[in-house]
XYZ file of C-alpha atoms in Angstrom:
405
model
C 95.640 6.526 123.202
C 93.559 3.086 123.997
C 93.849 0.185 122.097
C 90.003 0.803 120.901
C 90.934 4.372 120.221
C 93.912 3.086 118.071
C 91.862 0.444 116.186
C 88.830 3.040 115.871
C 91.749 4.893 113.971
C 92.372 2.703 111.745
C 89.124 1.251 111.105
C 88.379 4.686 110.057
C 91.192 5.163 107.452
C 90.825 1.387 105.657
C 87.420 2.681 105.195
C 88.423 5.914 103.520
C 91.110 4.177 101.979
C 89.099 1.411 100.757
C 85.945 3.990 99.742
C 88.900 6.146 98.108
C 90.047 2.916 96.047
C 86.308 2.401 94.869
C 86.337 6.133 93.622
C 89.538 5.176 91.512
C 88.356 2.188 90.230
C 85.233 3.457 88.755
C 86.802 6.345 87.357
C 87.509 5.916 83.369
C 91.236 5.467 82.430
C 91.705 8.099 79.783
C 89.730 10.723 82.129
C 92.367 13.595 82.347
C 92.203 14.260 86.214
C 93.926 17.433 86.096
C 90.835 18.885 84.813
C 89.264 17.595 87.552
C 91.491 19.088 90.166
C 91.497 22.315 88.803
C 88.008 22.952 89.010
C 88.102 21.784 92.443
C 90.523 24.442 93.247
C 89.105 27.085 91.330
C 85.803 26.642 93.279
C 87.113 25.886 96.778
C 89.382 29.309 96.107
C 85.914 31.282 95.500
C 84.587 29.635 98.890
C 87.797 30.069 100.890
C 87.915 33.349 99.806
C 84.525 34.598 100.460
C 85.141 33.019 103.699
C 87.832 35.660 104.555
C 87.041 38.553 103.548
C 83.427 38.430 103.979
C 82.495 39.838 107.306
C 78.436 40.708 109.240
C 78.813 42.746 111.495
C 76.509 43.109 114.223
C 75.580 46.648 114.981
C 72.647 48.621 116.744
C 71.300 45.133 115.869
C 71.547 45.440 112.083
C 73.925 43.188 109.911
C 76.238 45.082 107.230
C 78.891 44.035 105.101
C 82.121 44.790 105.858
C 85.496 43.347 104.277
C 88.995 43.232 106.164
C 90.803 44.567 103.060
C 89.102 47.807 103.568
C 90.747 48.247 107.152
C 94.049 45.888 106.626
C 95.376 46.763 102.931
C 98.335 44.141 103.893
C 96.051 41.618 103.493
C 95.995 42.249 99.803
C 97.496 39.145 98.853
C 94.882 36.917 99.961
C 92.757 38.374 96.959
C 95.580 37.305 94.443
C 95.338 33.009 96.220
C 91.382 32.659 96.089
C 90.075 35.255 93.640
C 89.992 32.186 91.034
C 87.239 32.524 88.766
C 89.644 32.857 85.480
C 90.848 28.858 86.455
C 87.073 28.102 86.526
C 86.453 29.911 83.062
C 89.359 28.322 81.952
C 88.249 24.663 82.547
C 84.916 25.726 81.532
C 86.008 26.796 78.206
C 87.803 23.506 77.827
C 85.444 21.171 79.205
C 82.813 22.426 77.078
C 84.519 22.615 73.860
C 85.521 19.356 74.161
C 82.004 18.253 75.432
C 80.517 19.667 72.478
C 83.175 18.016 69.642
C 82.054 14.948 71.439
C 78.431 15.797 71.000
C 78.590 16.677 67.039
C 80.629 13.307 66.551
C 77.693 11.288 68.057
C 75.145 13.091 65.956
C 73.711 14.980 69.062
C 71.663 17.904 67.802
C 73.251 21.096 69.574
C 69.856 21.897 71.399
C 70.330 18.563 73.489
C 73.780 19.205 74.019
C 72.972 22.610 75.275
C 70.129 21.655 77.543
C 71.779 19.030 79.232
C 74.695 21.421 80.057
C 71.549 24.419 81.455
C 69.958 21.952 83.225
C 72.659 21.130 85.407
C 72.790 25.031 86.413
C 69.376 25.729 86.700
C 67.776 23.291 89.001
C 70.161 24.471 91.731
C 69.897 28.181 91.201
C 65.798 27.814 90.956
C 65.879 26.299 94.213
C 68.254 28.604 95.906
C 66.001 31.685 94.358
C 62.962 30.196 96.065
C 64.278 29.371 99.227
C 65.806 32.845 99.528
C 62.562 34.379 98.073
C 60.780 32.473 101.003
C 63.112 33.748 103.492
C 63.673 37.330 102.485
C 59.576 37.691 103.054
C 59.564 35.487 106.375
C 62.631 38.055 107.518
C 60.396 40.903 106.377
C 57.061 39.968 108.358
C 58.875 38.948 111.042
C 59.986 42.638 111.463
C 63.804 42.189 110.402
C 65.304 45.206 109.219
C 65.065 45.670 105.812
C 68.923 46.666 105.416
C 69.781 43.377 107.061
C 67.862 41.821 104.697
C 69.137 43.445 101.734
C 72.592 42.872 102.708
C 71.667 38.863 103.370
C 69.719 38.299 100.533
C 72.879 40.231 97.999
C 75.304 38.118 99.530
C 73.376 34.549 99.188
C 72.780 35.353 96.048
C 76.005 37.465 94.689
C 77.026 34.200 93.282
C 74.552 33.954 90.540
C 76.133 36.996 88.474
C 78.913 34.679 87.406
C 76.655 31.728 86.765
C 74.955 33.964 84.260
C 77.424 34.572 82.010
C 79.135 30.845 82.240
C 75.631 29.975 80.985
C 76.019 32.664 78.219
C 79.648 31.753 77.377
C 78.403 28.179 77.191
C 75.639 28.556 74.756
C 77.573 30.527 72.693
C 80.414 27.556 72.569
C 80.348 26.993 68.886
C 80.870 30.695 68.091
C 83.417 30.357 70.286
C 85.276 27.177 69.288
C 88.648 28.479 67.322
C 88.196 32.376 68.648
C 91.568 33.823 69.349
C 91.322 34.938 72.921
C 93.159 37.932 71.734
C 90.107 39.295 70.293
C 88.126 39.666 73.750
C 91.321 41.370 75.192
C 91.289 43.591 73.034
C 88.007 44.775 73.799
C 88.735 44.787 77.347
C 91.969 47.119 76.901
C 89.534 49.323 74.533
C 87.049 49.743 77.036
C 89.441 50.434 80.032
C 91.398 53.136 77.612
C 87.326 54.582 76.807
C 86.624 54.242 80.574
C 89.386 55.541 82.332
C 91.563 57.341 79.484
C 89.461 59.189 77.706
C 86.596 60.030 80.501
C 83.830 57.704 78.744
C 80.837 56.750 80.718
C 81.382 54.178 83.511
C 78.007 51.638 81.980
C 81.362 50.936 79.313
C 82.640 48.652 81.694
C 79.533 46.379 82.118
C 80.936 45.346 78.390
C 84.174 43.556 79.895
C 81.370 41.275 82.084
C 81.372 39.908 78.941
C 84.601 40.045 77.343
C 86.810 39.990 80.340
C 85.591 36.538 80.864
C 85.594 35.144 77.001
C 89.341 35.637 77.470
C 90.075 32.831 79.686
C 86.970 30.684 78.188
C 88.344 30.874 74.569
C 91.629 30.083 76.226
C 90.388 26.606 77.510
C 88.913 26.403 73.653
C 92.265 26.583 72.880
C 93.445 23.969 75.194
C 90.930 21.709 73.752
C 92.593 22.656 70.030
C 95.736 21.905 71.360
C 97.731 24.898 70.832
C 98.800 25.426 74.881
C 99.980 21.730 74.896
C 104.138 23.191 75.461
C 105.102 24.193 78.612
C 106.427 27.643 76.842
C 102.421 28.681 76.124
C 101.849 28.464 80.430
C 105.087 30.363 81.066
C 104.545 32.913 78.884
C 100.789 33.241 80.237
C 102.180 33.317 83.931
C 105.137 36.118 83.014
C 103.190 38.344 80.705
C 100.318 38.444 82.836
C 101.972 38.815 86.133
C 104.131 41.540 84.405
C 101.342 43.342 83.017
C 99.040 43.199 86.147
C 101.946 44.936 87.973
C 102.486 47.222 85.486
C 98.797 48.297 85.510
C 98.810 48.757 89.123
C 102.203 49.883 89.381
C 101.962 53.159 87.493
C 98.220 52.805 85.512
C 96.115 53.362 89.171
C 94.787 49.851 89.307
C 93.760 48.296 92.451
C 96.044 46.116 93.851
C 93.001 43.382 95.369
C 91.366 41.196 92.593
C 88.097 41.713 94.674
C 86.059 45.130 95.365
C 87.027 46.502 99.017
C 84.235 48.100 100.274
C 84.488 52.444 100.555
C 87.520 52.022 97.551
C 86.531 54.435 94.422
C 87.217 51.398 91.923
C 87.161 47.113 91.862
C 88.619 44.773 89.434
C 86.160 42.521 89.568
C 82.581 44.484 89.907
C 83.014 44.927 86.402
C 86.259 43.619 85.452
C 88.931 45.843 84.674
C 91.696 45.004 81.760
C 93.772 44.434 85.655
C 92.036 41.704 86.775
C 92.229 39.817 83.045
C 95.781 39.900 83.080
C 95.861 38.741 86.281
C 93.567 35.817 85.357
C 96.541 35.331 82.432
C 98.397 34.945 84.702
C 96.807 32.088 86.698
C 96.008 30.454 83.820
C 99.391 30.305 82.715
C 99.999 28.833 86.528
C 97.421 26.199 85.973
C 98.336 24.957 82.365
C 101.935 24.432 83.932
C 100.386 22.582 87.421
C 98.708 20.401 84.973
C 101.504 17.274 85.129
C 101.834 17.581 88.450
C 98.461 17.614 89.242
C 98.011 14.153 86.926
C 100.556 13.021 88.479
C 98.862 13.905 92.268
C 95.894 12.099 90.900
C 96.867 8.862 90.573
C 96.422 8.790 94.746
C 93.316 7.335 95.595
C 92.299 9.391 98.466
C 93.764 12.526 96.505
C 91.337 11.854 93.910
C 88.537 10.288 95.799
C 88.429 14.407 97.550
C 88.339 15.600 94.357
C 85.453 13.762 92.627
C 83.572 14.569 95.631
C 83.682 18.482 95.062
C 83.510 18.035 91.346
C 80.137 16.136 92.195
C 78.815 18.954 94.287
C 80.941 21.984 92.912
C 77.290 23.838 91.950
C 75.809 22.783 95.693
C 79.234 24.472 97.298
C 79.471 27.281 94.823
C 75.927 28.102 95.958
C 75.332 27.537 99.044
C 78.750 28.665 100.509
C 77.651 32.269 101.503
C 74.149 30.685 103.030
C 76.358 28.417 105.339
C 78.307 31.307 106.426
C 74.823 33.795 107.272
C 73.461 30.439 108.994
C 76.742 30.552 111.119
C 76.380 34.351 112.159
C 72.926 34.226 112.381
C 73.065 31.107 114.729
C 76.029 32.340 116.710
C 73.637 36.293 117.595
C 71.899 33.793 119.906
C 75.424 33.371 122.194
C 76.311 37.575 121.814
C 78.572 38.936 119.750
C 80.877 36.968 119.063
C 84.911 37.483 117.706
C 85.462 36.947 114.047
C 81.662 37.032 113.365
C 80.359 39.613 114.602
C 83.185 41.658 115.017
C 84.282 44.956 113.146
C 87.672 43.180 110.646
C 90.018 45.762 111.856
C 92.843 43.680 113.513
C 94.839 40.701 113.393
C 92.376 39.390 116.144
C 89.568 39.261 113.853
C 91.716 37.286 111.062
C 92.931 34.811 113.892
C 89.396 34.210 115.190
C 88.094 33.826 111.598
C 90.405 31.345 110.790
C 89.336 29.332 114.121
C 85.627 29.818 112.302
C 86.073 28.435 108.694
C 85.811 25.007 110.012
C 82.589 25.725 111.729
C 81.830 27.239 107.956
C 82.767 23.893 107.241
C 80.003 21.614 108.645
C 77.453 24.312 107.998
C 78.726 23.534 104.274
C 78.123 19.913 104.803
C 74.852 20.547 105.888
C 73.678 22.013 102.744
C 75.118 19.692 100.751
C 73.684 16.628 102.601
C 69.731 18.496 101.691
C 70.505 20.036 98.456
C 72.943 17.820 96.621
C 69.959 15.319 94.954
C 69.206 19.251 93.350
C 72.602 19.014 91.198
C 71.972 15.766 90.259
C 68.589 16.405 88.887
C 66.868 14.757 91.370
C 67.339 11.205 90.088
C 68.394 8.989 91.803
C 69.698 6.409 89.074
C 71.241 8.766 87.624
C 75.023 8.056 87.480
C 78.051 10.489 88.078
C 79.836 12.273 85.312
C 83.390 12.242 87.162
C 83.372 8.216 87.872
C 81.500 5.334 86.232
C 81.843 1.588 86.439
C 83.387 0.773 82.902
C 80.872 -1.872 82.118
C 79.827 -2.610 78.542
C 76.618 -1.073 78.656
C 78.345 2.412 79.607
C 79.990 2.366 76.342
C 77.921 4.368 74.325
C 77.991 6.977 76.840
C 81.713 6.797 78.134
C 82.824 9.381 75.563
C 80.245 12.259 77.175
C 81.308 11.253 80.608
C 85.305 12.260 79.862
C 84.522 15.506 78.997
C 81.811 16.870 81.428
């Protein structure tokens, strides 16, 4: 390497470094990071995973869905590292219990607290609705075929079922506050026993949509009460979880993937099944033990400097993931078909060449984020962050909202 290539080098890192020090700086001191890092996880497992086992393939010159797991069962696993949306409901649960005690002690009126929280959901999701809308009927006209567009359009905006019910889970916070997380497990064993014990219709399970979810939000609520503080709470979450997920598909017929599989009878997730709740036990048993380490991981600047950034634009990558990838395919139809995009996900060739792909995934990402990202933050630009603030004097009447969002 040249001497200009080795000073370009590190010209670039003091300027990360330095940037990542800013981050730090600004970033309150009693702001529990592990919260932080969590979410960034749970979200960037959603992408990742989508990512993998989310294939177009080009045929007769038609896209259709197809998923790897359907032709590779070995690749099971990978459902069980990025099928994270209990970690998300977790934090959520947390985050907005806490948000809300912080609220009522301020005198906020619970209508303000609640359309703050909306609003931040909303804006994005209206504008990825009308750009989709807008493309859907330019597709149409333009003589697409309407079963490519059906499967592009459900995939850009499969993401929005599970903003739904955050949004419902978070209005309903105070109802929700000191619920024992038992409760909604309960229903979600009843319903399975209904559903698949007793031959009871199969609209049951849209109930779990629901309850399966409550269960890991009412556990964050109980987080924020205090009551999972002991390391013993997380390992008993992480064994009796991973225990009872086994168990269920062990010898009760479960699936083994936490995601559907395309052409498989049953999924865990599409609705849940009592399966996929344990197994979201179980990570949330995983993350309530991470959470020192994590803290501890933190304290690095350019550690948490990564992390603010996604927690800034966590709704812009939630949404906008599965857009980045269609943008990819649909760009690379103009070279052929090409491996790992186009391709049927029948081999290990496809996996290899998909992995050689995600960073391309990557800057299409980026690319979004760069035009939508003033959409998360309301459009404002004065407005300041909620994961780092300059502790100046005249932030102190807000400081205790900013620790908890």
């Amino acid at each position: 390497m040249t001497d200009i290539g080795v000073l370009g080098v590190r010209g670039v890192r003091h300027t990360v470094r330095h940037g990542a020090e800013r981050v730090a700086a600004a970033t309150p001191a009693d702001r529990d990071r592990a919260v932080d890092a969590l979410r960034a996880a749970a979200v960037l497992g959603v992408v990742l995973g989508h990512w993998l086992v989310t294939a177009l393939v080009a045929d007769s010159g038609t896209l259709r869905a197809a998923s790897p797991l359907q032709h590779m069962p070995w690749l099971t696993p990978v459902s069980w590292l990025f099928q994270t949306l209990a970690v998300f409901f977790l934090v959520g649960g947390h985050v907005a219990t806490r948000s809300l005690a912080s609220a009522r002690a301020r005198g906020i009126p619970y209508h303000r607290w609640l359309t703050a929280r909306l609003t931040r959901l909303c804006t994005p999701v209206a504008v990825v609705l009308g750009l989709w809308t807008v493309a859907a009927i330019a597709l149409l006209l333009s003589g697409a075929e309407f079963g490519t567009v059906r499967t592009l359009v459900k995939l850009a905006l499969s993401p929005l079922w599970f903003l739904v019910v955050f949004a419902a889970l978070t209005a309903a916070t105070p109802l929700l506050t000191r619920l024992n997380p038992l409760w909604p497990l309960a229903v979600v064993l009843h319903v399975d026993l209904l559903r698949f014990g007793l031959g009871g219709p199969s609209w049951l399970g849209w109930v779990n949509v629901a309850a399966g979810w409550l269960v890991p939000y009412t556990l964050g609520a109980a987080w924020t009460r205090g009551e999972l503080e002991r390391r013993r709470a997380g390992w008993i979450l992480l064994a009796g979880g991973a225990v009872a997920t086994a168990g269920l598909v062990a010898w009760a017929g479960y699936p083994a993937s936490m995601v559907g599989v395309p052409g498989e009878g049953m999924s865990n997730l599409d609705p849940p099944t009592l399966a996929v709740v344990t197994f979201g036990l179980a990570q949330c048993g995983l993350a309530l033990l991470l959470r020192e380490r994590l803290r501890l991981a933190m304290r690095r600047p350019v550690a948490w400097a990564a992390v603010a950034l996604v927690n800034l634009s966590a709704m812009t990558v939630f949404l906008w993931h599965q857009t980045a990838l269609m943008a990819t395919t649909a760009t690379g139809l103009l070279a052929g078909r090409l491996p790992g995009l186009h391709t049927p996900p029948d081999s290990l060739g496809w996996v290899g060449a998909r992995l050689l792909w995600l960073p391309v995934f990557a800057v299409a990402l980026a690319a979004c984020w760069a035009a939508f990202r003033s959409c998360e933050r309301g459009g404002g630009r004065g407005r300041r962050s909620r994961v780092v603030r300059a502790n100046r004097p005249s932030d102190r009447g807000t400081a205790a909202e900013a620790h908890h969002v």
